[in-house]
Amino acid sequence: MKKNKERLDTILLNKGFVSDISYAQALILAKKVKVNGLFVTQAGSRFNEDIQIELKPEKQYVSRGGIKLQHALLQSKLSVQDKTCLDIGVSTGGFTDCLLQAGASKVYAVDVGYGQTADKIRNHKKVELFERTNARNMNELNHPIDILTIDVSFISILKIIPNLLSSLNDHSDVLALIKPQFELPKHLVRNGGVVKSHLLHASAVARIVVELLNYNLCYKQLIQSPLLGADGNREFFVWMRHEK
């Protein structure tokens, strides 16, 4: 029996290249998707699911984290222009790169590791880099923060955010990337660490939001990341606003 062909944007979603159909369409229109070695620019083009797909690398930011944050900023309509930002879990620097390109006046970039941050970020005049720094033990910054971004692994964001609140300005915005595999009880996360259940995704998100409401943070929006995590997990940005 002949198999029905699927739309290319749907195939990208089904195969896990993206977690958002609109982002799949944007990649196709931007000539970022090759099918069997040839670029395809029509999201509605139909193919069998056994096609060979290649994504043209994004080079706008130093890492794919920048693409994730850019999507969250667009969806939330948050302005970064002339804002002072604190980026927790800077790693290579994708989030920080996105903040700088969006017009941030200053970015305090923090990571528990050392030597991972791209030179473009490390040497940027608007960046103050704190390496080998655990955000759970950070002292209050001298300059009030307008926007806090968080992208961490192997730890719940609930163990980090409370210590950072004293550095936030009145009406500061928080964009934290929720990774369900690090927010759920261990017995609910299968071997391999990939969480596929939508119910578990919802449970992890709800727990985070409810807990953050206890810290004078007001819920604004939930935004699904346009890209899956490196291990194939779905990720979600929660946008909260600090009300002192």
GROMACS .gro file of C-alpha atoms in nm:
model
  244
    1MET     CA    1   0.000   0.000   0.000
    2LYS     CA    2   0.137   0.338  -0.101
    3LYS     CA    3   0.214   0.570   0.189
    4ASN     CA    4   0.062   0.917   0.194
    5LYS     CA    5   0.312   1.197   0.160
    6GLU     CA    6   0.343   1.456   0.438
    7ARG     CA    7   0.409   1.829   0.433
    8LEU     CA    8   0.774   1.917   0.485
    9ASP     CA    9   0.703   2.135   0.791
   10THR     CA   10   0.514   1.843   0.947
   11ILE     CA   11   0.800   1.603   0.873
   12LEU     CA   12   1.047   1.837   1.045
   13LEU     CA   13   0.821   1.842   1.350
   14ASN     CA   14   0.760   1.465   1.352
   15LYS     CA   15   1.129   1.386   1.319
   16GLY     CA   16   1.222   1.615   1.607
   17PHE     CA   17   1.423   1.872   1.411
   18VAL     CA   18   1.201   2.141   1.566
   19SER     CA   19   0.934   2.151   1.836
   20ASP     CA   20   0.722   2.426   1.680
   21ILE     CA   21   0.550   2.412   1.338
   22SER     CA   22   0.579   2.787   1.282
   23TYR     CA   23   0.956   2.770   1.335
   24ALA     CA   24   0.976   2.483   1.086
   25GLN     CA   25   0.798   2.700   0.831
   26ALA     CA   26   1.033   2.991   0.901
   27LEU     CA   27   1.340   2.770   0.847
   28ILE     CA   28   1.202   2.643   0.517
   29LEU     CA   29   1.117   2.990   0.389
   30ALA     CA   30   1.463   3.114   0.490
   31LYS     CA   31   1.621   2.844   0.272
   32LYS     CA   32   1.767   2.658   0.568
   33VAL     CA   33   1.630   2.310   0.482
   34LYS     CA   34   1.768   2.064   0.227
   35VAL     CA   35   1.572   1.759   0.112
   36ASN     CA   36   1.779   1.489  -0.056
   37GLY     CA   37   2.055   1.745  -0.110
   38LEU     CA   38   1.840   2.025  -0.253
   39PHE     CA   39   1.698   2.334  -0.082
   40VAL     CA   40   1.318   2.343  -0.053
   41THR     CA   41   1.145   2.675   0.018
   42GLN     CA   42   0.780   2.569   0.026
   43ALA     CA   43   0.660   2.447   0.366
   44GLY     CA   44   0.365   2.273   0.201
   45SER     CA   45   0.581   2.061  -0.032
   46ARG     CA   46   0.500   1.695   0.026
   47PHE     CA   47   0.745   1.408   0.064
   48ASN     CA   48   0.770   1.058   0.200
   49GLU     CA   49   0.895   1.052   0.559
   50ASP     CA   50   1.207   0.851   0.464
   51ILE     CA   51   1.366   1.153   0.290
   52GLN     CA   52   1.712   1.278   0.385
   53ILE     CA   53   1.686   1.613   0.565
   54GLU     CA   54   1.970   1.855   0.632
   55LEU     CA   55   1.940   2.183   0.820
   56LYS     CA   56   2.173   2.465   0.723
   57PRO     CA   57   2.347   2.580   1.042
   58GLU     CA   58   2.233   2.906   1.194
   59LYS     CA   59   2.526   3.146   1.239
   60GLN     CA   60   2.348   3.449   1.373
   61TYR     CA   61   2.455   3.365   1.729
   62VAL     CA   62   2.751   3.188   1.887
   63SER     CA   63   2.523   2.897   1.984
   64ARG     CA   64   2.171   2.771   1.920
   65GLY     CA   65   2.067   2.914   2.257
   66GLY     CA   66   2.050   3.252   2.087
   67ILE     CA   67   1.783   3.122   1.850
   68LYS     CA   68   1.577   3.000   2.145
   69LEU     CA   69   1.595   3.331   2.329
   70GLN     CA   70   1.527   3.533   2.015
   71HIS     CA   71   1.203   3.338   1.971
   72ALA     CA   72   1.103   3.404   2.333
   73LEU     CA   73   1.173   3.776   2.299
   74LEU     CA   74   0.967   3.795   1.981
   75GLN     CA   75   0.677   3.603   2.132
   76SER     CA   76   0.676   3.806   2.453
   77LYS     CA   77   0.745   4.135   2.272
   78LEU     CA   78   0.996   4.219   2.544
   79SER     CA   79   1.232   4.504   2.459
   80VAL     CA   80   1.596   4.460   2.556
   81GLN     CA   81   1.701   4.799   2.423
   82ASP     CA   82   1.922   4.984   2.675
   83LYS     CA   83   1.846   4.726   2.945
   84THR     CA   84   2.088   4.582   3.200
   85CYS     CA   85   2.072   4.203   3.188
   86LEU     CA   86   2.187   3.910   3.397
   87ASP     CA   87   2.241   3.584   3.207
   88ILE     CA   88   2.273   3.274   3.425
   89GLY     CA   89   2.429   2.968   3.262
   90VAL     CA   90   2.606   3.160   2.986
   91SER     CA   91   2.804   2.857   2.859
   92THR     CA   92   2.911   2.939   2.500
   93GLY     CA   93   2.712   3.261   2.513
   94GLY     CA   94   2.405   3.218   2.292
   95PHE     CA   95   2.166   3.399   2.527
   96THR     CA   96   2.414   3.679   2.592
   97ASP     CA   97   2.481   3.717   2.219
   98CYS     CA   98   2.107   3.750   2.157
   99LEU     CA   99   2.070   4.010   2.434
  100LEU     CA  100   2.357   4.216   2.295
  101GLN     CA  101   2.221   4.207   1.941
  102ALA     CA  102   1.881   4.309   2.076
  103GLY     CA  103   2.034   4.625   2.223
  104ALA     CA  104   2.125   4.544   2.584
  105SER     CA  105   2.343   4.813   2.742
  106LYS     CA  106   2.516   4.567   2.977
  107VAL     CA  107   2.514   4.191   3.034
  108TYR     CA  108   2.644   4.022   3.348
  109ALA     CA  109   2.716   3.669   3.224
  110VAL     CA  110   2.751   3.394   3.484
  111ASP     CA  111   2.856   3.030   3.458
  112VAL     CA  112   2.970   2.767   3.702
  113GLY     CA  113   3.216   2.637   3.442
  114TYR     CA  114   3.532   2.786   3.296
  115GLY     CA  115   3.666   2.842   2.945
  116GLN     CA  116   3.343   2.764   2.756
  117THR     CA  117   3.242   3.115   2.654
  118ALA     CA  118   3.311   3.225   2.295
  119ASP     CA  119   3.574   3.495   2.251
  120LYS     CA  120   3.317   3.718   2.083
  121ILE     CA  121   3.127   3.728   2.412
  122ARG     CA  122   3.426   3.709   2.647
  123ASN     CA  123   3.588   4.015   2.492
  124HIS     CA  124   3.275   4.224   2.437
  125LYS     CA  125   3.292   4.564   2.605
  126LYS     CA  126   2.934   4.538   2.730
  127VAL     CA  127   2.986   4.198   2.896
  128GLU     CA  128   3.113   4.130   3.246
  129LEU     CA  129   3.187   3.759   3.269
  130PHE     CA  130   3.174   3.566   3.597
  131GLU     CA  131   3.321   3.218   3.552
  132ARG     CA  132   3.347   2.948   3.819
  133THR     CA  133   3.051   3.122   3.983
  134ASN     CA  134   2.757   2.936   4.133
  135ALA     CA  135   2.444   3.149   4.096
  136ARG     CA  136   2.306   2.994   4.415
  137ASN     CA  137   2.578   3.173   4.612
  138MET     CA  138   2.617   3.497   4.416
  139ASN     CA  139   2.631   3.825   4.602
  140GLU     CA  140   2.390   4.102   4.509
  141LEU     CA  141   2.507   4.299   4.206
  142ASN     CA  142   2.575   4.670   4.243
  143HIS     CA  143   2.367   4.756   3.938
  144PRO     CA  144   1.994   4.666   3.943
  145ILE     CA  145   1.895   4.415   3.677
  146ASP     CA  146   1.619   4.481   3.424
  147ILE     CA  147   1.610   4.139   3.256
  148LEU     CA  148   1.716   3.804   3.400
  149THR     CA  149   1.766   3.507   3.166
  150ILE     CA  150   1.837   3.153   3.283
  151ASP     CA  151   1.952   2.843   3.094
  152VAL     CA  152   2.095   2.582   3.329
  153SER     CA  153   2.118   2.203   3.334
  154PHE     CA  154   2.129   1.933   3.603
  155ILE     CA  155   1.965   2.166   3.855
  156SER     CA  156   1.618   2.306   3.910
  157ILE     CA  157   1.578   2.675   3.836
  158LEU     CA  158   1.392   2.694   4.168
  159LYS     CA  159   1.726   2.650   4.344
  160ILE     CA  160   1.871   2.949   4.161
  161ILE     CA  161   1.607   3.220   4.121
  162PRO     CA  162   1.540   3.303   4.490
  163ASN     CA  163   1.902   3.409   4.546
  164LEU     CA  164   1.890   3.646   4.247
  165LEU     CA  165   1.578   3.840   4.340
  166SER     CA  166   1.765   4.100   4.545
  167SER     CA  167   1.952   4.205   4.230
  168LEU     CA  168   1.635   4.265   4.032
  169ASN     CA  169   1.487   4.606   3.964
  170ASP     CA  170   1.123   4.695   4.023
  171HIS     CA  171   0.924   4.541   3.739
  172SER     CA  172   1.220   4.338   3.614
  173ASP     CA  173   1.145   4.060   3.367
  174VAL     CA  174   1.257   3.699   3.407
  175LEU     CA  175   1.286   3.459   3.112
  176ALA     CA  176   1.383   3.118   3.245
  177LEU     CA  177   1.418   2.807   3.030
  178ILE     CA  178   1.233   2.517   3.191
  179LYS     CA  179   1.387   2.177   3.119
  180PRO     CA  180   1.136   1.919   3.249
  181GLN     CA  181   1.397   1.644   3.289
  182PHE     CA  182   1.566   1.851   3.561
  183GLU     CA  183   1.245   1.969   3.728
  184LEU     CA  184   1.060   1.640   3.773
  185PRO     CA  185   1.118   1.377   4.043
  186LYS     CA  186   1.383   1.132   3.925
  187HIS     CA  187   1.145   0.835   3.922
  188LEU     CA  188   0.936   1.008   3.653
  189VAL     CA  189   1.229   1.056   3.417
  190ARG     CA  190   1.312   0.747   3.212
  191ASN     CA  191   1.661   0.617   3.146
  192GLY     CA  192   1.820   0.847   2.891
  193GLY     CA  193   1.653   1.150   3.044
  194VAL     CA  194   1.406   1.225   2.764
  195VAL     CA  195   1.059   1.330   2.882
  196LYS     CA  196   0.796   1.280   2.611
  197SER     CA  197   0.474   1.293   2.812
  198HIS     CA  198   0.278   1.615   2.766
  199LEU     CA  199   0.128   1.558   3.111
  200LEU     CA  200   0.475   1.553   3.265
  201HIS     CA  201   0.569   1.865   3.071
  202ALA     CA  202   0.261   2.038   3.211
  203SER     CA  203   0.337   1.912   3.562
  204ALA     CA  204   0.692   2.048   3.553
  205VAL     CA  205   0.580   2.386   3.421
  206ALA     CA  206   0.295   2.418   3.671
  207ARG     CA  207   0.524   2.338   3.962
  208ILE     CA  208   0.771   2.607   3.856
  209VAL     CA  209   0.506   2.874   3.807
  210VAL     CA  210   0.329   2.803   4.136
  211GLU     CA  211   0.655   2.815   4.330
  212LEU     CA  212   0.772   3.136   4.165
  213LEU     CA  213   0.446   3.310   4.253
  214ASN     CA  214   0.563   3.289   4.616
  215TYR     CA  215   0.856   3.522   4.539
  216ASN     CA  216   0.664   3.830   4.423
  217LEU     CA  217   0.691   3.712   4.065
  218CYS     CA  218   0.387   3.759   3.844
  219TYR     CA  219   0.317   3.507   3.568
  220LYS     CA  220   0.308   3.660   3.219
  221GLN     CA  221   0.345   3.391   2.953
  222LEU     CA  222   0.463   3.039   2.869
  223ILE     CA  223   0.657   3.006   2.543
  224GLN     CA  224   0.762   2.675   2.393
  225SER     CA  225   1.119   2.679   2.267
  226PRO     CA  226   1.139   2.650   1.887
  227LEU     CA  227   1.425   2.401   1.918
  228LEU     CA  228   1.451   2.078   2.111
  229GLY     CA  229   1.727   2.043   2.366
  230ALA     CA  230   2.045   1.868   2.257
  231ASP     CA  231   1.913   1.540   2.399
  232GLY     CA  232   1.575   1.572   2.227
  233ASN     CA  233   1.378   1.716   2.520
  234ARG     CA  234   1.112   1.981   2.477
  235GLU     CA  235   1.186   2.303   2.662
  236PHE     CA  236   0.971   2.596   2.769
  237PHE     CA  237   1.039   2.957   2.856
  238VAL     CA  238   0.844   3.097   3.147
  239TRP     CA  239   0.815   3.475   3.151
  240MET     CA  240   0.764   3.622   3.497
  241ARG     CA  241   0.768   3.984   3.614
  242HIS     CA  242   0.918   4.091   3.944
  243GLU     CA  243   0.692   4.311   4.157
  244LYS     CA  244   0.866   4.445   4.468
   0.00000   0.00000   0.00000
